[in-house]
GROMACS .gro file of C-alpha atoms in nm:
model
  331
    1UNK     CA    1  -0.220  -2.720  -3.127
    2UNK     CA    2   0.086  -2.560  -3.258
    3UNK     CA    3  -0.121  -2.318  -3.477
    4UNK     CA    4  -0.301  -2.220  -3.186
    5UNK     CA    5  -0.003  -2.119  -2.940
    6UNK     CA    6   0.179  -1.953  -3.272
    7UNK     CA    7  -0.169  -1.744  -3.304
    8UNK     CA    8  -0.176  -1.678  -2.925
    9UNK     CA    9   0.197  -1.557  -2.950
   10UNK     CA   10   0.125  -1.356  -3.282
   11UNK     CA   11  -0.159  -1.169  -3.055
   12UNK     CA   12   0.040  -1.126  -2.759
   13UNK     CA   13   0.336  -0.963  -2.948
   14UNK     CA   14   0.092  -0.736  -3.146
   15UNK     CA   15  -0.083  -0.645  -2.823
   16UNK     CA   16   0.278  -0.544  -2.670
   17UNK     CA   17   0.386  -0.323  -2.962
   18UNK     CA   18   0.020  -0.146  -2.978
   19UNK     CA   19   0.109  -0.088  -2.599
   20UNK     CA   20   0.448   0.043  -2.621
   21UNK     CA   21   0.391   0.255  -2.966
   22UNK     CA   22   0.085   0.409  -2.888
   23UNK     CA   23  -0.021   0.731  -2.650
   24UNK     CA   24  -0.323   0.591  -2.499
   25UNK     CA   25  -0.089   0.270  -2.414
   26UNK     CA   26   0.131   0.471  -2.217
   27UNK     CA   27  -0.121   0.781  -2.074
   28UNK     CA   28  -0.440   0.599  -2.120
   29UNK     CA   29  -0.735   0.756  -1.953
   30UNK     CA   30  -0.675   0.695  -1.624
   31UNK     CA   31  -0.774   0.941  -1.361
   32UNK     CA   32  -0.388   1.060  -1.249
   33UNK     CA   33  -0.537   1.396  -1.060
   34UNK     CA   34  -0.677   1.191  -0.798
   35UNK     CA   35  -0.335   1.016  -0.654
   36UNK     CA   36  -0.181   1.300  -0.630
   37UNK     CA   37  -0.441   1.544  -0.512
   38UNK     CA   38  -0.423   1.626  -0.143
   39UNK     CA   39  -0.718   1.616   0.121
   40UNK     CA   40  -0.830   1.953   0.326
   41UNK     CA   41  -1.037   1.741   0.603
   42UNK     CA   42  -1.409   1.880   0.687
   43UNK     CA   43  -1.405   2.150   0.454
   44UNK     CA   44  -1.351   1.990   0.100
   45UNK     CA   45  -1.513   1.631   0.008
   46UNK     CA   46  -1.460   1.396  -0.336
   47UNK     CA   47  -1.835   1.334  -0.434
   48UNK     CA   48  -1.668   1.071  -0.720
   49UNK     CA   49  -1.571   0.739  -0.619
   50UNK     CA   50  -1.196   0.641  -0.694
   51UNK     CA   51  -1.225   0.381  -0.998
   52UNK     CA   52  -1.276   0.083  -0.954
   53UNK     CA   53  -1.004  -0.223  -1.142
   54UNK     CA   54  -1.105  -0.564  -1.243
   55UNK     CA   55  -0.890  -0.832  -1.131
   56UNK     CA   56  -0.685  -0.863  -1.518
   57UNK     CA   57  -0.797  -0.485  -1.620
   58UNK     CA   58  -0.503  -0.359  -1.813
   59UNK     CA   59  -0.333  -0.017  -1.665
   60UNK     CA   60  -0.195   0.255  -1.875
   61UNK     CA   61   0.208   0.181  -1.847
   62UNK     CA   62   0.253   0.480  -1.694
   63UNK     CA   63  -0.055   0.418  -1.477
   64UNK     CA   64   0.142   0.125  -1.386
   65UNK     CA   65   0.470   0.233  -1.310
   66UNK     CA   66   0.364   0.535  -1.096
   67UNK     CA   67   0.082   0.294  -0.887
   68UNK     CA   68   0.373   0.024  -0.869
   69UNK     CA   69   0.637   0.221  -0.726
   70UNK     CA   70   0.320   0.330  -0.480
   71UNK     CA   71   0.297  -0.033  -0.339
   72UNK     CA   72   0.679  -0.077  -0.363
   73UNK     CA   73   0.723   0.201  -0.089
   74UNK     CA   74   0.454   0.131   0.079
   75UNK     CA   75   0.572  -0.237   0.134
   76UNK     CA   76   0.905  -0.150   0.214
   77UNK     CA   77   0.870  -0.044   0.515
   78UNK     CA   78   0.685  -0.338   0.654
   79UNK     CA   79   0.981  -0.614   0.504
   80UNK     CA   80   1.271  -0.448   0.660
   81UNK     CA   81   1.123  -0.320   0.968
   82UNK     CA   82   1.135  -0.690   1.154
   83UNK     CA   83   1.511  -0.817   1.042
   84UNK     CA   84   1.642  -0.446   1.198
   85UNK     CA   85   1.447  -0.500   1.490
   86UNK     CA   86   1.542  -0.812   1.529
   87UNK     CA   87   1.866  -0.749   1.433
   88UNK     CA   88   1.958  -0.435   1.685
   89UNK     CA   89   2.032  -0.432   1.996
   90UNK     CA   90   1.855  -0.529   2.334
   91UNK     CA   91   1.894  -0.821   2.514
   92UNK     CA   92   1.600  -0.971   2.324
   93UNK     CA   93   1.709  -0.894   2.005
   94UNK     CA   94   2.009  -1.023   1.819
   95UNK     CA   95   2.289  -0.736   1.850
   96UNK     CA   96   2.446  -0.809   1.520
   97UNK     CA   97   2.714  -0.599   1.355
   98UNK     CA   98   2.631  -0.393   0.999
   99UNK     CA   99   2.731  -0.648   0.782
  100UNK     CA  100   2.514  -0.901   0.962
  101UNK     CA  101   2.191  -0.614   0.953
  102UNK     CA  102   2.250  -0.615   0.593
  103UNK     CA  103   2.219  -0.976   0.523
  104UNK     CA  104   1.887  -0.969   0.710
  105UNK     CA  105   1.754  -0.671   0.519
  106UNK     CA  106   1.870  -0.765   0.164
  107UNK     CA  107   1.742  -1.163   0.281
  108UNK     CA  108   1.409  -1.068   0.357
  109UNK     CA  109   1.371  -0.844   0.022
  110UNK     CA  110   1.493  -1.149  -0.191
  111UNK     CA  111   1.242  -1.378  -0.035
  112UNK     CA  112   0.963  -1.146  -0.084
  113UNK     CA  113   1.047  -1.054  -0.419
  114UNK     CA  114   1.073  -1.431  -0.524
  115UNK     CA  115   0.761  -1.528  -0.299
  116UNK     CA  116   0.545  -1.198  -0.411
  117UNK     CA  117   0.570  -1.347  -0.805
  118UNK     CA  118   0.460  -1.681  -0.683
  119UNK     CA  119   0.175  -1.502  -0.500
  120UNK     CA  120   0.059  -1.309  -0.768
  121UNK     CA  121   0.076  -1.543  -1.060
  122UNK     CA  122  -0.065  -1.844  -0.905
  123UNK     CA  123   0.059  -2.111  -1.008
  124UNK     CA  124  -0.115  -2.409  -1.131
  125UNK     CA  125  -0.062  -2.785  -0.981
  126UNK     CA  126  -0.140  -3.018  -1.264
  127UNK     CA  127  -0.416  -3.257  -1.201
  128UNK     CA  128  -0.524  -3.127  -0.885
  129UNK     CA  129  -0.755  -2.866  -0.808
  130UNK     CA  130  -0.499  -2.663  -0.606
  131UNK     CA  131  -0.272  -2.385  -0.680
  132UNK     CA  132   0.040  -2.201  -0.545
  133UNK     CA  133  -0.054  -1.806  -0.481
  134UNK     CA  134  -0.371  -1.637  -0.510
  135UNK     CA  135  -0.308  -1.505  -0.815
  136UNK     CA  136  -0.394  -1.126  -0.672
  137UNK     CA  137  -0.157  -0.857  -0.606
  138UNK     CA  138  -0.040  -0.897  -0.280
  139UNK     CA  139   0.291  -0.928  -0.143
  140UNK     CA  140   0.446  -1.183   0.078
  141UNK     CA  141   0.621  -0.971   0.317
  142UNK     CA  142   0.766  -1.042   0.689
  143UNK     CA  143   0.516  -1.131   0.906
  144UNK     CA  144   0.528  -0.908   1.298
  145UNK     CA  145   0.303  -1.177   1.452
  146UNK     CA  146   0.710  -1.369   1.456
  147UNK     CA  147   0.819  -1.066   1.654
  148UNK     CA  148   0.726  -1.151   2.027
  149UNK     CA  149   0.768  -1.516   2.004
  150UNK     CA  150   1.106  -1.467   1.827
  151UNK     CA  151   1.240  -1.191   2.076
  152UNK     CA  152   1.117  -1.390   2.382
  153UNK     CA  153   1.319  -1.748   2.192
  154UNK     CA  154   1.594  -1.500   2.198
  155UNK     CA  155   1.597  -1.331   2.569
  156UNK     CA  156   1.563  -1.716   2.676
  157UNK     CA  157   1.878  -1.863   2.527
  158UNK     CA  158   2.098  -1.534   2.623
  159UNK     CA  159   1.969  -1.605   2.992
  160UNK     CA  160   2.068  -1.946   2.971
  161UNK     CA  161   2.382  -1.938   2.807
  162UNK     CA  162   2.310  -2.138   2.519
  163UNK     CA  163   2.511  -2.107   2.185
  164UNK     CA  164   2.770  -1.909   2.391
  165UNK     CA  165   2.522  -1.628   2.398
  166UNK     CA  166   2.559  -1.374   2.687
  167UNK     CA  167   2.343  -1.097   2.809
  168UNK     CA  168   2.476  -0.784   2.571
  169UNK     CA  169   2.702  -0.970   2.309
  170UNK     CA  170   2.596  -1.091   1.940
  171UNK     CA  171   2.415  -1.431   1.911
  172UNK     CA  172   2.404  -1.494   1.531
  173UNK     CA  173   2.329  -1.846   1.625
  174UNK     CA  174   2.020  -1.755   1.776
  175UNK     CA  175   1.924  -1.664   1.450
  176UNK     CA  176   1.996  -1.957   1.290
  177UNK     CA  177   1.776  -2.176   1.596
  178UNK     CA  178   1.481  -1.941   1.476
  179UNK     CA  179   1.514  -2.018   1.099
  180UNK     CA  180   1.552  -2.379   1.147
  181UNK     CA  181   1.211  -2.354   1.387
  182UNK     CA  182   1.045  -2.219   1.187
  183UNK     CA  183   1.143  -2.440   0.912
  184UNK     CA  184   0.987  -2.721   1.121
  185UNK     CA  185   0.696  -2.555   1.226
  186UNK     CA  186   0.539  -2.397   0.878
  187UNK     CA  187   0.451  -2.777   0.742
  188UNK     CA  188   0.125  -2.715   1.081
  189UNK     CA  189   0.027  -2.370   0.835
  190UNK     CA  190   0.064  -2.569   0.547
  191UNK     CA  191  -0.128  -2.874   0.712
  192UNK     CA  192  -0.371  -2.573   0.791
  193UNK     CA  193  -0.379  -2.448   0.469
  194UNK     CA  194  -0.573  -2.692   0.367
  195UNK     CA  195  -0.881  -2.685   0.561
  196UNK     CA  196  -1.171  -2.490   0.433
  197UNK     CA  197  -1.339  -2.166   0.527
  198UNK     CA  198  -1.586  -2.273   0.674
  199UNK     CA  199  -1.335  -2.447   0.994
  200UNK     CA  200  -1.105  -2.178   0.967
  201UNK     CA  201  -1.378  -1.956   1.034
  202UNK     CA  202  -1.469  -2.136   1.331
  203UNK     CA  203  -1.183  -2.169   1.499
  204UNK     CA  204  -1.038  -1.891   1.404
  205UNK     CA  205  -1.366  -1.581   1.473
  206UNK     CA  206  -1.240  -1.252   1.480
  207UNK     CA  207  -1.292  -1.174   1.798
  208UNK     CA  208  -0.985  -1.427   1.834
  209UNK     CA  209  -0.777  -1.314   1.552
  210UNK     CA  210  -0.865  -0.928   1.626
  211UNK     CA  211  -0.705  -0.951   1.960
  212UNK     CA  212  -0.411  -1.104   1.857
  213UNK     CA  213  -0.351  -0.846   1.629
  214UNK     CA  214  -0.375  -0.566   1.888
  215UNK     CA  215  -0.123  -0.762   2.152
  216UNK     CA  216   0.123  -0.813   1.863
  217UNK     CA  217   0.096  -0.390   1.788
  218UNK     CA  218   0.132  -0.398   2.202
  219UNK     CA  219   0.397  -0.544   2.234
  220UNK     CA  220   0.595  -0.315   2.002
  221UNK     CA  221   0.489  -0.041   2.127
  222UNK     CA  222   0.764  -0.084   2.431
  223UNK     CA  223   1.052  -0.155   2.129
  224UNK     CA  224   0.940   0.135   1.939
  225UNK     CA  225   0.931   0.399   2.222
  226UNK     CA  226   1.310   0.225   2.317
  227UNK     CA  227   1.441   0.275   1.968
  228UNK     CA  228   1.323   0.635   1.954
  229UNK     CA  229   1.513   0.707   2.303
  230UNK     CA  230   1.834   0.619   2.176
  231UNK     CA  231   1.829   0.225   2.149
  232UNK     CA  232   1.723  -0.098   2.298
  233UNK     CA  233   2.072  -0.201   2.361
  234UNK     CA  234   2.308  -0.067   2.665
  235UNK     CA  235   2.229   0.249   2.661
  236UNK     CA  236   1.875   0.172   2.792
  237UNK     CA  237   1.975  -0.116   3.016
  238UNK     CA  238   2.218   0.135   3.161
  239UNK     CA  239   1.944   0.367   3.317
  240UNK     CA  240   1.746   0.034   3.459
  241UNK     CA  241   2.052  -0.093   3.628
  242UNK     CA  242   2.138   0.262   3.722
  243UNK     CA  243   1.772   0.233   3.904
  244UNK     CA  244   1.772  -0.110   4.055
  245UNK     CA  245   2.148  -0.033   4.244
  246UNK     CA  246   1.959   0.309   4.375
  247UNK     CA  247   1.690   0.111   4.456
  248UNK     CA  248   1.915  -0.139   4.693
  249UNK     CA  249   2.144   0.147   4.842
  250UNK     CA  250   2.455   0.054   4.637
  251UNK     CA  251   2.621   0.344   4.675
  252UNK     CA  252   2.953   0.477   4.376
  253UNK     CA  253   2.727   0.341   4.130
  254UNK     CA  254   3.012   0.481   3.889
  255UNK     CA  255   3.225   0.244   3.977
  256UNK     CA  256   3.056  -0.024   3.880
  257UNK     CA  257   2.893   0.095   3.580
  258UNK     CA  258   3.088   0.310   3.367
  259UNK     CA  259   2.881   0.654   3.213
  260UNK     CA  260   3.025   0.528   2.871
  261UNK     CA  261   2.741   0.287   2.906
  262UNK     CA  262   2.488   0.553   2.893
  263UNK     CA  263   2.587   0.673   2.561
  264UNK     CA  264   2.349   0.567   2.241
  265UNK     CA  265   2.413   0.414   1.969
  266UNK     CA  266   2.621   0.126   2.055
  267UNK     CA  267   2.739   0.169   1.678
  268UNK     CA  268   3.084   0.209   1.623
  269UNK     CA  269   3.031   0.420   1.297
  270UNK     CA  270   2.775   0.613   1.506
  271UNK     CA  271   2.903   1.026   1.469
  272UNK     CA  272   2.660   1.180   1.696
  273UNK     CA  273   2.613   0.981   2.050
  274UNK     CA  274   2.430   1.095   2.292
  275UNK     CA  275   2.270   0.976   2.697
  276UNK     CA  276   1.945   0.748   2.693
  277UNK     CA  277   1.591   0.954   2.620
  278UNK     CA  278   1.805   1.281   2.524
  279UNK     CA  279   1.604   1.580   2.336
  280UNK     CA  280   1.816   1.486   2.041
  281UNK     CA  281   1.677   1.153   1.983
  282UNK     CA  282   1.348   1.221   2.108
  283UNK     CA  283   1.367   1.517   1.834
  284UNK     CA  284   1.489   1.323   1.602
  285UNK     CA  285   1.237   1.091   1.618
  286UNK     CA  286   0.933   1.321   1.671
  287UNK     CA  287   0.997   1.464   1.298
  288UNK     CA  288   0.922   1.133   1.152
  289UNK     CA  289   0.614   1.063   1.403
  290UNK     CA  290   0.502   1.398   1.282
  291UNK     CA  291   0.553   1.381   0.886
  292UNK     CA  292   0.380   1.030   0.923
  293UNK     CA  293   0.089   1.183   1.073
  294UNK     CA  294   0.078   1.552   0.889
  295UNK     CA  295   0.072   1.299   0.544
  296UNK     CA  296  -0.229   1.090   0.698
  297UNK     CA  297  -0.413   1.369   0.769
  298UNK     CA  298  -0.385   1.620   0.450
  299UNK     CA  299  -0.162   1.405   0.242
  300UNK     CA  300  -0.237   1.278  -0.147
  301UNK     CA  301  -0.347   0.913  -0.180
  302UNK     CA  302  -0.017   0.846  -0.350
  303UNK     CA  303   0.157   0.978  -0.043
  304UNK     CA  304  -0.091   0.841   0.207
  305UNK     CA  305   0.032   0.460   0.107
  306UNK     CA  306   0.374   0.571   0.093
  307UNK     CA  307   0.387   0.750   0.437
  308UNK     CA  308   0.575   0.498   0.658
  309UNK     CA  309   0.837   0.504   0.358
  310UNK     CA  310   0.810   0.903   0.344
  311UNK     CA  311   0.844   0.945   0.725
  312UNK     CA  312   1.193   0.735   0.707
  313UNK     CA  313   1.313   0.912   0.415
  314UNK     CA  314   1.275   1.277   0.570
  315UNK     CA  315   1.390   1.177   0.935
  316UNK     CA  316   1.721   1.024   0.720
  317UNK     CA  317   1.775   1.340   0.529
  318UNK     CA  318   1.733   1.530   0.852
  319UNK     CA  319   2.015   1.335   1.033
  320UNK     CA  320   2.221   1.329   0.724
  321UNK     CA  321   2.197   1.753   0.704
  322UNK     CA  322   2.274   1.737   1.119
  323UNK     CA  323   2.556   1.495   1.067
  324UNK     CA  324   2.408   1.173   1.218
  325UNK     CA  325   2.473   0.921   0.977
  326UNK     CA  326   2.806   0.732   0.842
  327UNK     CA  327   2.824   0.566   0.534
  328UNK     CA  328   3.143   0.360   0.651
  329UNK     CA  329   2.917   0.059   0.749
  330UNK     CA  330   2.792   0.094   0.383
  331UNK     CA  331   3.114   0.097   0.225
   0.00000   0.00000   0.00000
């Protein structure tokens, strides 16, 4: 027995230094022209098929890096997205300071990180015929299907006070009700888990699972189009008040609620502030919408994975040139 693992180890180690000393370990022949060759639509059209992996086909280590970093953007998007929507402000959301943002964020890439190598290596349970991961490549990232249940949890306990919690102000406590929910509730998925296809499939058709997919994109569409106003916080609620004291005849409406209200971001490290659905933000905005969709369309495959990632990164560089951002909350 020991002969054989000293064997296995002698092959492995050999197999590494072939890999690391050699050219074709690091270039291989993988086909690098096609992720990074861009797409003329209708007039231009690949007649080869992109190659096709095995599940444990080795990759070039270059090959590697350059299709890792790929998934690495194009995940990243998708894990912080939900803690800074969560996080921001709104009356169903959270409105946590920086520090507290950054908790969330760096929390949920910890998680997946640690989860994602469980995922992918599969784990064996001794004895049984079960095992922990699929042993593919796919990440555990934060799920958006928590997204409407958590932000309508939250709405409820500002309206009713609970935790201290009111309307505008930060509820980290709500937070902390959701985690230890959720807690209680995953041992049903696990329960679930165990089931085969077959039920699952039965109870769960896609004509079912298709349309909750759609209402969960739905739902964000009204948090998306708030966020790329100016923000979900008291800046927008500003402009519905503003509306419902018009609507009753209240009359010196700027008496009662101060134009500083108006004003979004509610950051304090915020340079550039500006009214509620302003050109600015709309502008802002629109040049990330765009690159997102310019990429889709004409974009490399490389890029086309990466675009959510890509879109962020340009509309950041653009606010940074036009004076937008502060790193202060950094700091």
């Amino acid at each position: 027995m020991q002969t054989k693992s000293k064997n296995r180890l002698k092959q492995v180690y050999q197999h590494i230094v072939q890999k690391v000393t050699t050219l074709h370990g690091w270039i291989g022949n993988y086909e690098y022209g096609r992720l990074f060759t861009p797409r003329i639509p209708y007039l231009f059209h690949s007649k080869t098929t992109p190659p096709f992996l095995a599940h444990k086909e080795e990759l070039p280590i270059l090959a590697a890096a350059i299709v890792g970093f790929q998934h690495a953007l194009a995940m990243m998007g998708g894990i912080v997205t939900v803690p800074l929507i969560l996080s921001g402000s709104g009356s169903n959301n959270l409105n946590l300071d920086d520090s507290y943002r950054t908790y969330m964020v760096a929390s949920a890439l910890i998680a997946s990180g640690i989860l994602s190598i469980i995922q992918i290596t599969g784990l064996k349970i001794r004895k049984t015929g079960y095992q922990l991961g699929t042993g593919l490549i796919s990440v555990v990232g934060t799920s958006f299907t928590t997204l409407p249940v958590a932000q309508a949890a939250f709405s409820t306990i500002r309206k009713h006070g609970e935790y201290n919690c009111s309307l505008e102000g930060p509820c980290p406590e709500a937070f902390g009700a959701m985690l230890g929910t959720i807690m209680v509730c995953c041992w049903l998925e696990v329960a679930i888990s165990f089931l085969p296809l077959t039920i699952l499939r039965r109870v769960f058709p896609p004509l079912v699972t298709g349309s909750v997919v759609v209402l969960i994109g739905a739902s964000l569409v009204a948090s998306g189009f708030q966020d790329w106003a100016g923000g979900s916080g008291s800046c927008y609620n500003y402009s519905r008040a503003v509306s419902n004291l018009e609507a009753l005849g209240v009359e010196n409406i700027s008496a009662i609620l101060p134009s500083s209200l108006s004003i979004c971001p509610s950051s304090q490290y915020a340079y550039q502030k500006y009214p509620f659905g302003d050109a600015k933000w709309i502008g802002l905005g629109s040049i990330v919408f765009l690159t997102i969709i310019v990429i889709e369309i004409f974009g490399s495959p490389f890029m086309r994975t990466a675009e959510i990632m890509i879109g962020f990164l340009l509309g950041l560089l653009v606010a940074s040139v036009l004076n937008y951002t502060n790193i202060e909350s950094v700091q």
